[in-house]
């Protein structure tokens, strides 16, 4: 494999300038679009939201039942001001006594469980599944003679070659990106410092920046160009200090990303699982491992997801979650890297066994070597009438052609049984805009394997330490859909998981407009890239639910006039 040349590195450097500008363009758009756009109504408000206020208007004076939604993710800040009172609490467990009071196999699981931690701490970053497969197979096939392999071995050998190529190419690309970032960082920072000197006491404006004579200094020229790009994208940058912070933060994030790819994601020699988690990793039936730290070292992603589903409504803080009578169970199983099949399967089972009605899964990967145990967990959830909501992915791919795991298609079909999970809702991402720009450019799609689209661009929600921010991705689209599902199961508790899925699919807002196909110059209809052919709509879903006879038999206590199911609370100490 040829070494990356200096010209390519300089090309990547130019790309980094564009990335910085694009990042600030996103923030700038976020300043123009209402923070709650995804809850608004397209006809009334002009944004392609889910019409949540109309949904609640239709639910006025109707009783609801408290349900549990499990967030399988990186962790959740259970003390966040907009989440603390809606966290699920295991009333049968006494906090901090180091005992398994409810005998469920998990000690001190007050708000959920962490399957990627142990007595020695938590896993923050981990390798990608393709790297783990490469590491596992290289000792077996690195010196193999293909001519001497059996048919079964040749198939595994081909997988080894595929994984080897992906890991080596992507690891070299990560190193090149890291080199480029480090090279450009000093270059740009020097330029910004020179720009600061040239500006003196003058305010940071486009006009003042354009008046600066860059002379022969390439650093100053770079600083001026970056400043102009960012000022154009985000006019709210007021001072040189604002500009410096914005640029330095972006560089820190980029260095962290590419550094993690080198040290963790594409590192075939990484071996931290045994030291930290300490489970019997090869034993797929091993379920009682982990720790009770449901926040973990970086709960930004999971906290954002949880807020979209259930942030306290009408409290004058932050945001309003989609559903108003749910409890969030945090089940930590997703590191910065790829989640492991064993952890996902155990997380699903934990959520089901502890009362979750809906499970949100905003994660995915391209390989799933132990898919069978995830499938069995999905079937277990189906047997307990639990709905699984999953993000379709952010690579702009067709999920009918590309692998994205976990998914609703079972690895092995049993005689006279369906080959797909009927309690599974797959969610792509939509935008605030209509017509051809209504689908996110990054969103995965698929006429057979993506059910609906849901808002996933410029999504404002909770992050740790009582803060809030915009994120984007199908990771955000999925919990918004899960929130609508929670609303349905809360106000219409006799609906089954299958019925809720069907209602969400049938109540989408459809359009005959052609939309831009991700990663393509082509345009297609929404019905060509999803099962439903539309974007979810809470108001229409509530209307359809009100006309649907539930198939779930409820105990008498559940159909009483009480406002909610009994909520588990911590015992007084």
Coordinates of C-alpha atoms in Angstrom, one line a residue:
X1 CA 0.0 0.0 0.0
X2 CA 1.5 3.3 -1.0
X3 CA 2.2 6.0 1.6
X4 CA 0.0 9.0 1.7
X5 CA 1.8 11.9 0.0
X6 CA 2.2 15.4 1.2
X7 CA -0.1 16.6 -1.5
X8 CA -2.9 14.4 -0.2
X9 CA -2.3 15.6 3.3
X10 CA -2.6 19.2 2.1
X11 CA -5.8 18.2 0.3
X12 CA -7.1 16.8 3.6
X13 CA -6.0 20.1 5.3
X14 CA -8.2 21.9 2.8
X15 CA -11.0 19.5 3.6
X16 CA -10.7 20.3 7.3
X17 CA -11.3 24.0 6.5
X18 CA -14.5 22.9 4.8
X19 CA -15.5 20.7 7.7
X20 CA -15.0 23.6 10.1
X21 CA -17.2 25.9 7.9
X22 CA -19.8 23.2 7.4
X23 CA -20.0 22.7 11.2
X24 CA -20.6 26.3 11.8
X25 CA -23.1 26.5 8.9
X26 CA -25.1 23.8 10.8
X27 CA -24.9 25.9 14.0
X28 CA -25.9 29.0 12.1
X29 CA -29.0 27.2 10.7
X30 CA -29.7 26.0 14.2
X31 CA -29.9 29.7 15.3
X32 CA -32.5 30.4 12.6
X33 CA -34.7 27.3 13.0
X34 CA -36.8 26.9 16.2
X35 CA -35.1 24.6 18.7
X36 CA -38.3 22.5 18.9
X37 CA -38.9 22.4 15.1
X38 CA -39.2 18.6 15.2
X39 CA -42.3 18.9 17.4
X40 CA -44.0 21.5 15.2
X41 CA -46.7 21.1 12.5
X42 CA -45.7 21.4 8.8
X43 CA -49.0 23.1 7.8
X44 CA -49.2 25.5 10.7
X45 CA -45.6 26.2 11.4
X46 CA -43.8 25.5 8.1
X47 CA -41.4 22.9 9.5
X48 CA -41.5 19.2 8.8
X49 CA -42.2 18.2 12.4
X50 CA -44.3 15.6 14.1
X51 CA -47.3 17.8 15.0
X52 CA -47.0 17.1 18.8
X53 CA -49.1 19.9 20.1
X54 CA -52.0 18.7 17.9
X55 CA -51.5 15.2 19.3
X56 CA -51.8 16.5 22.9
X57 CA -54.8 18.6 22.0
X58 CA -56.5 15.3 20.9
X59 CA -55.5 13.7 24.2
X60 CA -56.9 16.5 26.4
X61 CA -58.6 15.1 29.6
X62 CA -57.6 11.5 28.6
X63 CA -55.9 9.4 31.3
X64 CA -52.5 7.9 30.7
X65 CA -50.5 5.0 32.2
X66 CA -46.8 5.3 33.1
X67 CA -44.7 3.0 31.0
X68 CA -41.0 2.3 30.9
X69 CA -38.7 3.1 28.0
X70 CA -35.3 1.5 28.0
X71 CA -32.5 3.5 26.4
X72 CA -29.7 1.2 25.3
X73 CA -26.9 3.6 24.7
X74 CA -23.7 5.2 26.0
X75 CA -25.3 6.0 29.4
X76 CA -27.7 8.6 30.7
X77 CA -27.1 11.5 33.2
X78 CA -29.7 10.4 35.7
X79 CA -29.3 13.7 37.7
X80 CA -30.0 16.0 34.8
X81 CA -32.4 18.8 35.7
X82 CA -34.8 17.8 32.9
X83 CA -34.5 14.0 33.5
X84 CA -34.0 13.3 37.2
X85 CA -37.7 12.9 38.1
X86 CA -38.5 10.7 35.0
X87 CA -35.8 8.1 35.5
X88 CA -36.9 4.6 36.2
X89 CA -36.3 3.5 39.7
X90 CA -36.0 -0.1 40.8
X91 CA -38.0 0.1 44.1
X92 CA -37.0 -3.5 45.0
X93 CA -33.3 -2.5 45.2
X94 CA -31.7 -0.5 48.1
X95 CA -29.3 2.0 46.8
X96 CA -25.7 1.6 47.7
X97 CA -25.8 -1.4 50.0
X98 CA -23.8 -3.6 47.7
X99 CA -26.5 -6.3 47.7
X100 CA -28.7 -7.8 45.0
X101 CA -31.9 -7.0 47.0
X102 CA -34.4 -8.1 44.3
X103 CA -32.3 -11.2 43.3
X104 CA -32.3 -10.3 39.6
X105 CA -28.6 -10.9 39.3
X106 CA -27.6 -7.2 39.3
X107 CA -26.4 -5.4 42.4
X108 CA -27.6 -1.8 43.1
X109 CA -29.4 -1.5 39.7
X110 CA -31.4 1.5 40.7
X111 CA -31.8 3.2 37.3
X112 CA -30.7 0.4 35.1
X113 CA -27.5 -1.5 34.4
X114 CA -24.1 -1.1 32.7
X115 CA -22.9 -4.1 30.6
X116 CA -19.6 -2.4 29.6
X117 CA -18.2 -1.8 33.0
X118 CA -16.9 -3.8 36.0
X119 CA -15.1 -3.6 39.3
X120 CA -12.2 -1.9 37.6
X121 CA -14.1 0.9 35.9
X122 CA -15.9 1.4 32.6
X123 CA -15.1 1.0 28.9
X124 CA -15.3 4.3 27.2
X125 CA -13.8 3.6 23.8
X126 CA -13.7 0.2 22.1
X127 CA -12.7 -1.3 18.7
X128 CA -15.0 -1.7 15.7
X129 CA -16.4 -5.2 15.1
X130 CA -14.5 -5.4 11.8
X131 CA -11.3 -4.9 13.8
X132 CA -12.2 -7.6 16.3
X133 CA -13.0 -10.0 13.5
X134 CA -9.7 -9.3 11.8
X135 CA -7.8 -9.8 15.1
X136 CA -9.6 -13.1 15.7
X137 CA -9.0 -14.5 12.2
X138 CA -5.5 -13.2 11.5
X139 CA -3.9 -15.9 13.7
X140 CA -5.7 -18.5 11.8
X141 CA -5.3 -17.3 8.2
X142 CA -2.5 -14.7 8.0
X143 CA -0.2 -17.5 6.7
X144 CA -2.8 -19.8 5.2
X145 CA -2.5 -21.3 1.7
X146 CA -6.0 -20.8 0.1
X147 CA -5.5 -23.8 -2.1
X148 CA -5.4 -26.1 1.0
X149 CA -8.5 -24.7 2.6
X150 CA -11.9 -26.5 2.8
X151 CA -15.0 -24.9 1.4
X152 CA -16.0 -23.6 4.8
X153 CA -12.5 -22.4 5.6
X154 CA -12.4 -20.5 2.2
X155 CA -15.5 -18.6 3.1
X156 CA -14.0 -17.6 6.5
X157 CA -10.7 -16.8 4.7
X158 CA -12.6 -14.4 2.4
X159 CA -14.1 -12.7 5.4
X160 CA -10.6 -12.4 6.9
X161 CA -9.3 -10.7 3.7
X162 CA -12.3 -8.3 3.7
X163 CA -11.7 -7.4 7.3
X164 CA -8.0 -7.1 6.8
X165 CA -8.4 -4.6 3.9
X166 CA -11.0 -2.5 5.8
X167 CA -8.9 -2.2 8.9
X168 CA -5.6 -1.5 7.2
X169 CA -7.1 1.1 4.8
X170 CA -9.2 2.8 7.4
X171 CA -6.4 2.8 9.9
X172 CA -4.0 4.5 7.4
X173 CA -6.7 7.0 6.6
X174 CA -7.2 7.7 10.3
X175 CA -3.5 8.3 10.7
X176 CA -3.4 10.6 7.6
X177 CA -6.4 12.6 9.0
X178 CA -4.7 12.8 12.4
X179 CA -1.4 14.0 10.7
X180 CA -3.3 16.5 8.7
X181 CA -5.2 17.9 11.7
X182 CA -2.0 18.2 13.7
X183 CA -0.2 19.9 10.8
X184 CA -3.0 22.3 10.1
X185 CA -3.7 23.1 13.8
X186 CA -0.5 25.0 14.3
X187 CA -0.7 26.5 10.9
X188 CA -4.2 27.9 11.5
X189 CA -3.7 28.8 15.1
X190 CA -0.6 30.8 14.2
X191 CA -2.7 32.6 11.5
X192 CA -5.5 33.4 14.0
X193 CA -2.9 34.8 16.5
X194 CA -1.5 37.0 13.7
X195 CA -5.0 38.0 12.7
X196 CA -5.7 39.0 16.3
X197 CA -2.6 41.3 16.3
X198 CA -3.6 42.8 13.0
X199 CA -7.1 43.5 14.3
X200 CA -5.9 45.2 17.5
X201 CA -8.8 46.9 19.1
X202 CA -11.1 46.7 16.1
X203 CA -14.2 44.5 16.4
X204 CA -14.3 41.1 14.6
X205 CA -16.3 41.8 11.5
X206 CA -16.2 40.5 8.0
X207 CA -15.3 44.0 6.7
X208 CA -12.4 44.4 9.2
X209 CA -11.0 41.0 8.4
X210 CA -11.2 41.6 4.6
X211 CA -9.2 44.9 5.0
X212 CA -6.2 43.1 6.5
X213 CA -3.2 42.8 4.2
X214 CA -2.0 39.2 4.4
X215 CA 1.3 40.0 2.7
X216 CA 3.5 36.9 2.0
X217 CA 2.4 35.1 5.2
X218 CA 0.7 31.7 4.4
X219 CA -0.3 31.3 8.0
X220 CA -2.0 34.8 8.1
X221 CA -3.7 34.0 4.8
X222 CA -5.0 30.7 6.3
X223 CA -6.2 32.5 9.4
X224 CA -8.0 35.1 7.3
X225 CA -9.6 32.5 5.1
X226 CA -10.8 30.4 8.0
X227 CA -12.1 33.5 9.8
X228 CA -14.1 34.7 6.8
X229 CA -15.6 31.2 6.3
X230 CA -16.7 31.0 9.9
X231 CA -18.0 34.6 10.1
X232 CA -20.1 33.9 6.9
X233 CA -21.4 30.7 8.4
X234 CA -22.0 32.1 11.9
X235 CA -22.5 35.8 12.1
X236 CA -23.0 35.5 15.9
X237 CA -19.2 35.2 16.4
X238 CA -18.6 38.5 18.1
X239 CA -15.0 38.6 19.3
X240 CA -11.6 37.1 18.4
X241 CA -11.9 35.0 21.6
X242 CA -15.2 33.5 20.3
X243 CA -13.4 32.7 17.0
X244 CA -10.4 31.1 18.8
X245 CA -12.6 29.0 21.1
X246 CA -14.7 27.8 18.1
X247 CA -11.7 26.7 16.1
X248 CA -9.8 25.2 19.0
X249 CA -12.8 23.2 20.1
X250 CA -13.3 21.8 16.6
X251 CA -9.6 20.8 16.5
X252 CA -9.8 19.1 19.9
X253 CA -12.9 17.2 18.8
X254 CA -11.2 16.1 15.5
X255 CA -8.0 15.0 17.2
X256 CA -10.0 13.0 19.7
X257 CA -12.0 11.3 16.9
X258 CA -9.0 10.3 14.8
X259 CA -6.9 9.5 17.9
X260 CA -9.6 7.1 19.1
X261 CA -9.7 5.5 15.6
X262 CA -6.0 4.8 15.8
X263 CA -5.9 3.7 19.5
X264 CA -9.2 1.9 19.7
X265 CA -11.5 1.6 16.7
X266 CA -8.9 0.1 14.3
X267 CA -6.4 -1.3 16.8
X268 CA -6.3 -5.1 16.3
X269 CA -4.2 -5.5 19.4
X270 CA -6.6 -3.8 21.8
X271 CA -7.4 -6.1 24.7
X272 CA -9.1 -4.2 27.5
X273 CA -12.3 -6.2 27.9
X274 CA -11.0 -8.8 30.3
X275 CA -9.2 -6.2 32.5
X276 CA -12.2 -3.9 32.8
X277 CA -15.4 -5.9 32.5
X278 CA -14.0 -9.2 33.6
X279 CA -16.8 -11.3 32.1
X280 CA -16.5 -14.8 30.6
X281 CA -16.5 -13.1 27.2
X282 CA -16.6 -16.3 25.1
X283 CA -19.6 -17.6 27.1
X284 CA -22.6 -16.2 25.3
X285 CA -24.9 -17.3 28.1
X286 CA -23.0 -15.3 30.7
X287 CA -25.4 -12.5 31.7
X288 CA -24.5 -11.4 35.2
X289 CA -21.6 -9.0 34.7
X290 CA -21.1 -5.2 34.6
X291 CA -21.8 -2.6 37.2
X292 CA -24.5 -0.1 38.2
X293 CA -22.9 3.0 36.7
X294 CA -25.6 3.8 34.1
X295 CA -24.0 7.2 33.2
X296 CA -20.5 6.0 32.4
X297 CA -17.6 8.3 31.3
X298 CA -19.4 10.0 28.4
X299 CA -23.2 10.0 28.5
X300 CA -23.7 12.8 25.9
X301 CA -25.3 10.6 23.3
X302 CA -27.5 8.6 25.6
X303 CA -28.6 11.7 27.6
X304 CA -29.6 13.4 24.3
X305 CA -31.6 10.4 23.3
X306 CA -33.3 10.1 26.7
X307 CA -34.3 13.8 26.7
X308 CA -36.0 13.5 23.3
X309 CA -38.2 10.7 24.6
X310 CA -39.0 11.9 28.1
X311 CA -37.5 15.3 29.2
X312 CA -39.9 16.8 31.7
X313 CA -42.6 18.8 30.0
X314 CA -43.7 22.3 30.9
X315 CA -41.1 22.8 33.6
X316 CA -39.7 25.9 32.1
X317 CA -36.3 24.3 31.5
X318 CA -34.5 23.1 28.4
X319 CA -36.9 21.1 26.3
X320 CA -40.1 19.2 26.4
X321 CA -39.8 15.4 25.8
X322 CA -42.2 13.7 23.4
X323 CA -44.0 11.6 26.0
X324 CA -45.3 12.9 29.3
X325 CA -45.8 9.8 31.4
X326 CA -42.8 7.5 30.9
X327 CA -39.8 6.5 32.9
X328 CA -36.3 6.1 31.4
X329 CA -34.3 3.0 32.1
X330 CA -30.7 3.4 31.2
X331 CA -28.9 0.3 30.0
X332 CA -25.4 1.0 29.0
X333 CA -24.0 -1.2 26.3
X334 CA -22.6 1.2 23.6
X335 CA -19.0 2.5 23.8
X336 CA -17.3 4.9 21.5
X337 CA -16.7 2.2 18.9
X338 CA -18.9 -0.8 18.1
X339 CA -21.1 -2.4 20.6
X340 CA -20.7 -6.2 21.1
X341 CA -23.5 -8.6 20.3
X342 CA -23.3 -10.3 23.7
X343 CA -23.8 -6.9 25.5
X344 CA -26.7 -5.9 23.2
X345 CA -28.5 -9.2 23.7
X346 CA -28.1 -9.0 27.5
X347 CA -29.2 -5.4 27.5
X348 CA -32.4 -6.2 25.6
X349 CA -33.1 -9.1 28.1
X350 CA -32.4 -6.9 31.1
X351 CA -34.8 -4.2 29.8
X352 CA -37.6 -6.7 29.1
X353 CA -37.2 -8.5 32.4
X354 CA -37.4 -5.2 34.3
X355 CA -40.6 -3.9 32.8
X356 CA -39.7 -1.9 29.6
X357 CA -42.5 -1.6 27.1
X358 CA -40.3 0.1 24.5
X359 CA -36.5 -0.2 23.8
X360 CA -34.7 2.4 21.9
X361 CA -31.4 1.4 20.1
X362 CA -29.6 4.3 18.5
X363 CA -26.5 2.4 17.3
X364 CA -25.4 0.1 14.5
X365 CA -22.5 -1.6 12.8
X366 CA -21.6 -3.5 9.7
X367 CA -20.7 -6.9 11.1
X368 CA -22.5 -9.1 13.7
X369 CA -20.6 -12.4 14.3
X370 CA -23.0 -13.4 17.1
X371 CA -26.2 -12.2 15.6
X372 CA -28.0 -15.4 16.7
X373 CA -27.9 -14.4 20.3
X374 CA -29.3 -10.9 19.5
X375 CA -32.0 -12.5 17.4
X376 CA -33.0 -14.7 20.4
X377 CA -33.2 -11.6 22.6
X378 CA -35.4 -9.9 20.0
X379 CA -37.7 -12.9 20.0
X380 CA -37.7 -12.8 23.8
X381 CA -38.8 -9.2 23.7
X382 CA -41.5 -10.1 21.1
X383 CA -42.8 -12.8 23.4
X384 CA -43.2 -10.1 26.2
X385 CA -44.9 -7.6 23.9
X386 CA -42.0 -5.1 23.8
X387 CA -41.4 -2.8 20.9
X388 CA -37.9 -2.3 19.6
X389 CA -37.1 1.0 17.9
X390 CA -33.8 1.2 16.0
X391 CA -31.8 3.8 14.1
X392 CA -31.2 3.0 10.4
X393 CA -27.7 4.4 10.3
X394 CA -25.9 7.5 9.0
X395 CA -23.8 6.4 6.0
X396 CA -26.4 7.2 3.3
X397 CA -26.6 3.6 2.4
X398 CA -29.4 1.4 1.1
X399 CA -30.1 -1.0 4.0
X400 CA -31.7 -3.4 1.5
X401 CA -28.3 -3.9 0.1
X402 CA -25.8 -3.1 2.9
X403 CA -25.6 -4.7 6.3
X404 CA -26.6 -2.6 9.3
X405 CA -26.8 -4.6 12.6
X406 CA -28.7 -5.2 14.6
X407 CA -31.7 -5.5 12.4
X408 CA -35.2 -7.1 12.2
X409 CA -34.2 -9.9 9.8
X410 CA -33.4 -13.1 11.6
X411 CA -30.2 -14.9 10.8
X412 CA -31.9 -18.3 10.7
X413 CA -35.5 -18.8 9.8
X414 CA -37.4 -21.5 11.6
X415 CA -40.0 -23.7 9.8
X416 CA -43.4 -21.9 9.6
X417 CA -42.1 -18.8 11.3
X418 CA -41.5 -15.3 10.0
X419 CA -37.9 -14.3 9.0
X420 CA -38.4 -10.8 10.4
X421 CA -39.2 -9.4 13.8
X422 CA -42.7 -7.9 13.9
X423 CA -42.0 -5.9 17.0
X424 CA -39.2 -3.9 15.3
X425 CA -39.4 -0.4 13.9
X426 CA -36.5 0.9 11.8
X427 CA -36.1 4.6 11.5
X428 CA -34.4 6.9 9.0
X429 CA -33.8 10.7 9.4
X430 CA -35.8 13.6 8.0
X431 CA -35.0 17.3 8.0
X432 CA -37.0 20.5 8.9
X433 CA -37.5 21.1 5.2
X434 CA -40.0 19.8 2.7
X435 CA -40.0 18.7 -0.9
X436 CA -36.6 17.4 -2.3
X437 CA -34.6 18.3 0.9
X438 CA -36.9 16.5 3.3
X439 CA -34.6 13.5 3.9
X440 CA -31.3 13.9 5.6
X441 CA -28.3 13.5 3.3
X442 CA -26.6 11.1 5.7
X443 CA -29.6 8.9 6.4
X444 CA -29.7 5.2 5.5
X445 CA -32.9 4.1 3.7
X446 CA -34.5 1.0 2.2
X447 CA -37.9 0.1 0.8
X448 CA -37.9 -3.2 2.6
X449 CA -35.8 -2.5 5.7
X450 CA -36.5 1.1 6.8
X451 CA -40.0 1.6 8.0
X452 CA -40.3 5.4 8.5
X453 CA -38.5 8.6 8.6
X454 CA -38.4 10.8 11.7
X455 CA -36.7 14.2 12.4
X456 CA -33.0 13.8 12.7
X457 CA -31.3 17.1 11.8
X458 CA -30.6 20.0 14.2
X459 CA -32.2 18.2 17.1
X460 CA -32.0 20.1 20.4
X461 CA -32.0 18.0 23.6
X462 CA -30.4 17.3 26.9
X463 CA -26.7 16.6 27.5
X464 CA -24.9 16.0 30.8
X465 CA -24.4 18.6 33.5
X466 CA -27.8 20.3 33.0
X467 CA -26.8 21.4 29.5
X468 CA -28.5 21.2 26.1
X469 CA -27.2 21.1 22.5
X470 CA -28.0 20.3 18.9
X471 CA -27.0 16.9 17.5
X472 CA -28.0 15.1 14.3
X473 CA -28.3 11.6 13.1
X474 CA -30.7 8.7 12.9
X475 CA -29.7 8.4 16.5
X476 CA -32.0 11.3 17.2
X477 CA -34.7 10.2 14.7
X478 CA -35.1 6.9 16.5
X479 CA -35.9 8.2 20.0
X480 CA -38.4 10.8 18.5
X481 CA -40.2 7.8 17.0
X482 CA -39.8 5.9 20.2
X483 CA -41.3 8.9 22.0
X484 CA -44.4 8.7 19.8
X485 CA -44.6 5.0 20.4
X486 CA -44.4 5.7 24.2
X487 CA -47.2 8.3 23.8
X488 CA -49.4 5.6 22.1
X489 CA -48.6 2.9 24.7
X490 CA -49.2 5.3 27.6
X491 CA -52.6 6.7 26.5
X492 CA -53.8 3.5 24.7
X493 CA -52.2 0.7 26.9
X494 CA -54.3 -2.0 25.4
X495 CA -52.4 -1.7 22.1
X496 CA -49.8 -4.3 21.5
X497 CA -46.3 -3.7 20.2
X498 CA -47.2 -4.9 16.8
X499 CA -50.3 -2.6 16.7
X500 CA -48.2 0.4 17.8
X501 CA -45.7 -0.2 15.0
X502 CA -48.5 -0.6 12.5
X503 CA -50.2 2.6 13.6
X504 CA -46.9 4.6 13.4
X505 CA -46.3 3.3 9.9
X506 CA -49.9 3.9 8.7
X507 CA -50.1 7.4 10.1
X508 CA -47.1 8.9 8.4
X509 CA -47.3 12.1 6.3
X510 CA -46.8 11.0 2.7
X511 CA -45.7 13.1 -0.3
X512 CA -45.6 12.8 -4.0
X513 CA -42.6 15.1 -4.2
X514 CA -39.4 13.7 -5.4
X515 CA -36.6 13.7 -2.7
X516 CA -32.8 13.7 -3.0
X517 CA -31.5 10.2 -2.6
X518 CA -28.6 10.2 -0.1
X519 CA -25.1 9.9 -1.7
X520 CA -26.5 10.3 -5.1
X521 CA -27.6 12.9 -7.7
X522 CA -30.8 11.0 -8.2
X523 CA -34.3 11.8 -6.9
X524 CA -36.8 9.2 -5.7
X525 CA -40.2 9.0 -4.0
X526 CA -40.3 8.4 -0.3
X527 CA -42.2 5.2 -1.1
X528 CA -39.2 4.0 -3.0
X529 CA -36.9 4.3 0.0
X530 CA -39.1 3.2 3.0
X531 CA -41.8 0.8 3.8
X532 CA -44.3 3.6 4.8
X533 CA -43.3 6.2 2.3
X534 CA -43.5 9.0 4.8
X535 CA -42.5 10.9 7.9
X536 CA -43.9 10.1 11.3
X537 CA -46.8 12.3 12.7
X538 CA -47.8 12.1 16.3
X539 CA -51.2 13.8 15.7
X540 CA -52.2 11.3 13.0
X541 CA -50.9 8.4 15.1
X542 CA -53.1 9.4 18.0
X543 CA -56.1 9.8 15.7
X544 CA -55.6 6.3 14.3
X545 CA -54.9 4.8 17.8
X546 CA -58.2 6.2 19.0
X547 CA -60.0 4.2 16.3
X548 CA -58.0 1.0 16.9
X549 CA -59.2 -1.7 19.3
X550 CA -56.4 -2.9 21.4
X551 CA -55.5 -6.6 21.5
X552 CA -53.7 -6.6 24.8
X553 CA -55.6 -7.9 27.8
X554 CA -55.0 -5.6 30.8
X555 CA -55.4 -6.4 34.5
X556 CA -58.3 -4.7 36.1
X557 CA -56.0 -2.3 38.0
X558 CA -54.6 -1.1 34.6
X559 CA -58.0 0.0 33.2
X560 CA -59.1 1.8 36.3
X561 CA -59.5 5.6 36.4
X562 CA -56.1 6.1 38.0
X563 CA -53.7 8.4 36.2
X564 CA -50.8 6.0 36.0
X565 CA -49.3 2.7 37.0
X566 CA -47.7 2.7 40.4
X567 CA -44.2 4.3 39.9
X568 CA -41.3 2.6 41.7
X569 CA -39.6 5.0 44.1
X570 CA -36.6 4.8 46.3
X571 CA -37.3 3.7 49.9
X572 CA -36.8 6.3 52.5
X573 CA -33.6 6.1 54.5

